[in-house]
XYZ file of C-alpha atoms in Angstrom:
351
model
C -13.465 16.589 -62.124
C -12.533 17.601 -58.001
C -16.047 16.720 -57.053
C -16.293 13.430 -58.730
C -12.708 12.494 -57.410
C -13.657 13.375 -54.148
C -16.720 11.379 -53.988
C -14.651 8.721 -55.594
C -12.162 8.793 -52.621
C -15.072 9.285 -49.949
C -16.746 5.902 -51.545
C -13.628 3.855 -50.973
C -12.980 4.854 -47.818
C -16.564 4.074 -46.623
C -15.942 0.514 -48.309
C -12.300 0.544 -46.721
C -13.590 0.867 -43.551
C -17.043 -1.171 -44.377
C -14.298 -3.641 -44.857
C -12.243 -4.129 -41.913
C -15.914 -3.983 -39.694
C -16.410 -7.050 -41.432
C -13.013 -8.270 -40.971
C -13.806 -7.527 -37.349
C -17.110 -9.668 -37.457
C -15.382 -12.760 -38.844
C -12.928 -12.477 -36.259
C -15.769 -12.327 -33.550
C -17.178 -14.808 -34.746
C -14.581 -16.989 -34.960
C -13.467 -16.466 -31.384
C -17.464 -16.743 -30.282
C -15.883 -20.144 -28.618
C -12.301 -19.095 -27.326
C -11.696 -18.886 -23.553
C -11.377 -14.726 -22.099
C -12.058 -13.464 -25.938
C -13.701 -10.154 -25.871
C -15.973 -8.970 -28.536
C -14.276 -6.314 -30.445
C -15.777 -3.246 -32.548
C -14.781 -0.609 -35.169
C -15.045 3.167 -34.040
C -14.984 5.114 -37.082
C -14.235 8.623 -37.572
C -13.874 11.159 -40.169
C -11.245 11.420 -42.621
C -11.268 14.726 -43.016
C -11.955 17.958 -44.878
C -11.126 19.909 -47.542
C -12.132 23.736 -47.947
C -13.708 24.941 -51.437
C -14.466 28.405 -51.154
C -14.946 30.312 -48.488
C -17.709 33.288 -47.719
C -17.667 36.319 -45.510
C -18.995 33.858 -42.432
C -18.525 30.709 -43.340
C -15.961 28.019 -45.215
C -17.067 25.805 -47.777
C -15.850 22.319 -47.204
C -16.298 18.660 -48.373
C -15.482 16.026 -46.586
C -13.108 13.314 -47.624
C -14.790 10.425 -46.031
C -14.425 8.028 -43.130
C -11.282 5.874 -41.591
C -10.935 3.306 -39.383
C -10.080 5.022 -35.597
C -9.626 1.748 -33.611
C -10.475 -1.601 -33.426
C -11.062 -1.549 -29.486
C -12.448 -4.476 -27.034
C -16.246 -4.076 -25.644
C -14.928 -4.521 -21.889
C -16.318 -2.561 -18.579
C -12.883 -2.223 -16.399
C -15.150 -1.759 -13.213
C -16.571 -5.281 -14.030
C -13.151 -6.599 -14.339
C -12.005 -5.321 -10.922
C -15.470 -6.503 -9.344
C -14.601 -9.861 -10.601
C -11.063 -10.165 -9.846
C -11.934 -9.124 -6.314
C -14.562 -11.873 -5.642
C -12.851 -14.730 -7.172
C -9.925 -14.018 -5.056
C -12.669 -14.182 -2.447
C -13.958 -17.208 -3.774
C -10.332 -18.757 -3.749
C -10.078 -18.258 -0.033
C -12.692 -19.749 1.139
C -12.879 -22.703 -1.605
C -9.180 -23.963 0.328
C -10.877 -23.549 3.745
C -13.589 -25.828 2.607
C -11.283 -28.037 0.836
C -9.327 -28.664 4.755
C -12.510 -29.492 6.019
C -13.899 -32.128 3.699
C -10.315 -33.551 3.954
C -10.890 -33.606 7.637
C -14.433 -34.820 7.323
C -12.835 -37.572 5.420
C -10.222 -38.416 7.750
C -12.937 -38.878 10.588
C -14.472 -41.283 8.657
C -18.002 -39.237 8.506
C -18.687 -39.113 5.167
C -18.079 -42.563 3.994
C -16.405 -45.776 6.004
C -16.075 -46.553 9.113
C -16.273 -43.226 11.515
C -14.301 -42.359 14.469
C -17.807 -42.301 16.212
C -18.172 -45.742 16.364
C -14.778 -46.842 17.966
C -15.819 -43.908 20.554
C -19.318 -45.684 21.303
C -17.463 -49.196 21.502
C -15.732 -47.683 24.271
C -18.532 -45.971 25.857
C -20.634 -49.439 25.720
C -17.824 -51.171 27.135
C -17.582 -48.949 30.047
C -21.029 -49.346 30.614
C -20.915 -53.148 30.878
C -18.065 -53.225 33.097
C -19.629 -50.680 35.422
C -22.391 -53.239 35.789
C -19.658 -56.150 36.306
C -16.914 -54.582 37.831
C -15.613 -58.457 38.884
C -16.134 -60.145 35.560
C -12.869 -61.018 33.797
C -14.647 -61.204 30.106
C -16.014 -57.934 31.172
C -12.507 -56.336 31.457
C -10.854 -58.089 28.923
C -13.456 -56.535 26.505
C -12.778 -53.204 27.928
C -9.262 -53.449 27.457
C -9.864 -54.222 23.577
C -12.026 -51.797 23.121
C -9.606 -48.756 24.769
C -6.813 -50.196 23.161
C -8.797 -50.057 19.843
C -10.246 -46.508 20.334
C -6.412 -45.175 21.187
C -4.839 -46.476 18.325
C -7.648 -45.078 16.168
C -7.244 -41.529 17.722
C -3.459 -42.008 17.311
C -4.227 -43.034 13.638
C -6.284 -40.152 13.191
C -3.801 -37.197 14.606
C -1.144 -38.308 12.372
C -3.283 -38.325 9.434
C -3.821 -34.539 10.336
C -0.463 -33.861 10.793
C 0.389 -35.552 7.442
C -2.072 -33.868 5.429
C -0.936 -30.997 6.951
C 2.471 -31.155 5.963
C 1.411 -32.407 2.794
C -0.232 -29.189 1.979
C 3.099 -27.583 1.650
C 2.877 -29.361 -1.848
C 0.192 -27.944 -2.694
C 1.741 -24.279 -1.362
C 5.123 -24.425 -3.284
C 2.364 -25.073 -6.484
C 0.586 -22.259 -6.147
C 3.711 -19.932 -5.263
C 5.317 -21.515 -8.566
C 2.204 -20.538 -10.838
C 2.358 -17.256 -9.701
C 5.654 -16.486 -10.420
C 4.697 -17.987 -13.741
C 2.367 -16.159 -14.549
C 4.269 -12.746 -13.526
C 6.829 -13.713 -16.185
C 3.714 -14.513 -18.790
C 2.411 -10.870 -17.935
C 5.704 -9.294 -18.370
C 6.395 -10.629 -21.582
C 2.704 -9.907 -22.411
C 3.586 -6.667 -21.762
C 6.581 -6.475 -23.906
C 4.850 -7.090 -26.683
C 1.717 -5.365 -26.445
C 3.782 -1.810 -26.029
C 5.737 -2.897 -29.047
C 2.994 -3.824 -30.673
C 1.249 -0.805 -30.263
C 4.451 1.777 -30.286
C 2.905 2.650 -33.780
C -0.508 4.018 -32.080
C -2.006 2.548 -35.115
C -3.622 -0.800 -33.654
C -4.523 -2.196 -30.745
C -3.070 -5.759 -29.762
C -6.413 -6.863 -28.723
C -5.692 -10.365 -28.538
C -2.649 -10.193 -26.717
C -4.766 -7.847 -24.367
C -7.232 -10.792 -24.230
C -4.610 -13.070 -23.073
C -3.209 -10.944 -20.259
C -6.710 -10.354 -18.942
C -6.994 -14.428 -18.462
C -4.053 -14.351 -16.597
C -4.589 -11.408 -14.415
C -8.360 -13.193 -13.865
C -6.272 -16.747 -13.136
C -3.860 -14.861 -10.402
C -6.425 -12.697 -8.446
C -7.672 -16.340 -7.972
C -4.150 -17.061 -6.266
C -3.363 -13.994 -4.365
C -4.778 -10.215 -3.578
C -3.646 -8.002 -6.782
C -4.400 -4.473 -8.049
C -3.187 -3.455 -11.109
C -3.135 -0.248 -13.162
C -2.376 0.321 -17.058
C 0.290 2.830 -18.505
C -0.132 4.948 -21.765
C 2.180 2.555 -23.623
C -0.535 -0.589 -22.464
C 1.851 -2.025 -20.232
C -0.391 -3.509 -16.788
C 1.479 -2.610 -13.511
C 0.772 -5.181 -11.233
C 0.731 -5.192 -7.159
C 0.608 -8.558 -4.840
C -0.341 -7.927 -1.415
C 0.575 -4.215 -1.438
C 3.785 -5.392 -3.132
C 5.319 -4.338 -6.734
C 5.264 -7.619 -8.789
C 4.969 -7.400 -12.259
C 6.152 -4.108 -14.191
C 7.271 -3.732 -17.860
C 11.176 -5.415 -17.131
C 10.877 -7.308 -14.009
C 8.798 -9.965 -12.072
C 9.551 -9.867 -8.641
C 9.511 -13.532 -7.382
C 8.249 -15.372 -4.603
C 9.737 -18.136 -2.525
C 9.440 -20.284 0.165
C 11.247 -20.459 3.422
C 10.509 -22.473 6.877
C 7.997 -20.982 9.252
C 10.388 -21.255 12.387
C 13.442 -23.615 13.177
C 11.105 -26.154 15.048
C 8.273 -26.033 12.046
C 8.172 -28.546 8.898
C 5.710 -25.597 7.232
C 6.445 -23.442 4.673
C 5.893 -20.002 3.862
C 6.006 -17.610 1.050
C 8.744 -14.951 0.934
C 9.495 -12.166 -1.659
C 12.877 -13.388 -2.662
C 14.056 -10.190 -2.981
C 14.006 -8.566 0.228
C 12.774 -11.879 2.771
C 10.020 -10.104 4.172
C 6.734 -12.319 4.519
C 4.049 -12.073 1.787
C 1.072 -12.228 3.938
C 0.341 -10.623 6.966
C -1.851 -12.418 9.163
C -2.264 -9.967 12.232
C -5.790 -9.211 10.976
C -8.560 -11.517 10.981
C -10.086 -12.515 7.519
C -12.882 -9.945 6.761
C -14.882 -9.158 3.728
C -15.124 -5.515 5.038
C -11.335 -5.246 5.274
C -10.519 -7.401 1.915
C -8.341 -9.510 4.256
C -9.695 -12.670 2.852
C -8.743 -12.821 -0.768
C -6.838 -14.898 -2.327
C -6.514 -19.467 -2.699
C -3.141 -19.010 -1.281
C -3.577 -17.266 1.742
C -6.689 -19.210 2.234
C -4.707 -22.501 2.211
C -1.847 -20.873 4.385
C -4.439 -20.166 6.865
C -6.153 -23.693 6.972
C -2.527 -25.154 7.363
C -1.396 -22.916 9.970
C 1.941 -22.352 10.798
C 2.630 -25.579 12.887
C 0.595 -28.519 14.560
C -1.157 -28.028 17.696
C -2.150 -30.242 20.823
C -4.470 -29.744 23.736
C -1.835 -27.401 25.721
C -2.970 -25.010 22.838
C -6.165 -24.362 24.391
C -5.922 -21.539 26.951
C -7.564 -22.972 30.535
C -6.931 -20.320 33.497
C -4.380 -21.794 35.671
C -4.609 -21.614 39.278
C -2.889 -18.119 40.325
C -2.722 -17.181 37.007
C -2.817 -12.966 36.161
C -5.627 -11.957 34.005
C -2.906 -10.432 31.856
C -0.991 -13.644 31.390
C -4.102 -15.871 30.460
C -5.942 -12.850 28.081
C -2.185 -13.299 26.153
C -2.710 -16.789 25.768
C -6.379 -16.250 24.718
C -5.237 -13.996 22.263
C -2.431 -16.247 20.725
C -5.217 -19.385 20.241
C -7.661 -16.507 18.781
C -4.894 -15.484 16.301
C -3.054 -18.398 15.262
C -5.210 -21.667 16.422
C -8.536 -20.265 16.194
C -8.153 -19.113 12.750
C -6.724 -22.335 11.545
C -8.744 -24.970 10.208
C -6.053 -27.759 10.952
C -4.456 -26.485 14.272
C -8.033 -26.306 15.515
C -9.001 -29.793 15.067
C -5.793 -30.762 15.936
C -6.075 -28.849 19.600
C -9.674 -29.782 19.673
C -9.638 -33.464 19.012
C -6.276 -33.914 21.439
C -8.050 -32.446 24.212
C -10.947 -34.960 23.842
C -8.201 -38.217 23.915
C -6.534 -36.162 26.825
C -9.498 -35.994 28.781
C -10.889 -39.507 28.352
């Protein structure tokens, strides 16, 4: 009778495990189109053994069947880290590219009347004036072309400044989204820890949602993270603690300087700057990560003009000149908008 009952229990345990596996398969098929869903897999273990006899050198045991050890996610953490690193780098350069596209639109190079036209018109009018310097018609034509050129230049420079300031809105939206993602990850940390506290099941669907948030967050800012034994993910942003199981260390915005209308992100709790721009963007140093940083670098900390371009002054020492070159390289040239403003203003000033 004992052997019969043992066989029955063994068969029932196998059916239960098979049912669990079928349920997991059905769950996988149902969520095949769900964004961020990761395939789940049932891991089976022995239920245990019962000793039914003992000899001198061994024990006679009979198996009691199988059980579900865990329903795990089929996910590679190493690939997750590499993906999040590269998506952050993509976000950085996409922000730079969008700024370049906006500059092209302002100058009308893609569609509309390009800035080259009033420049060519003025040049041709100047050639006509050189051939007929005493002609009142030629003089009037040149004055009209020059006035048109200056008006177009003023409009373009104003549009560059306006777009630079309007980037504050996009930066504000990104900072708000980063804070929101931090709160959502914190809330999921609490849910996952509570759900898995019994050590019976894993909150795989909640983990999928949290991974989606981590993916999005990694595109906005440089992050690193580590999961503890309770299923809680602790997130670092730009090397600073950002999310743990109880708290979110928020970002806020402050003015770049008293004379600037630009915003910069700072940590609310300390007032320290979120980003360090002392080092140039580099894939080797992982300093080119996050669309928020890319947007800040593309915008720059203030407007620029031709005086920001270093030109050696008469009697100026080599040290003084080199300091101005370093400032230009680190603060102006690294910014798409400030570089365009300075070089465009230099062109107009030269003319």
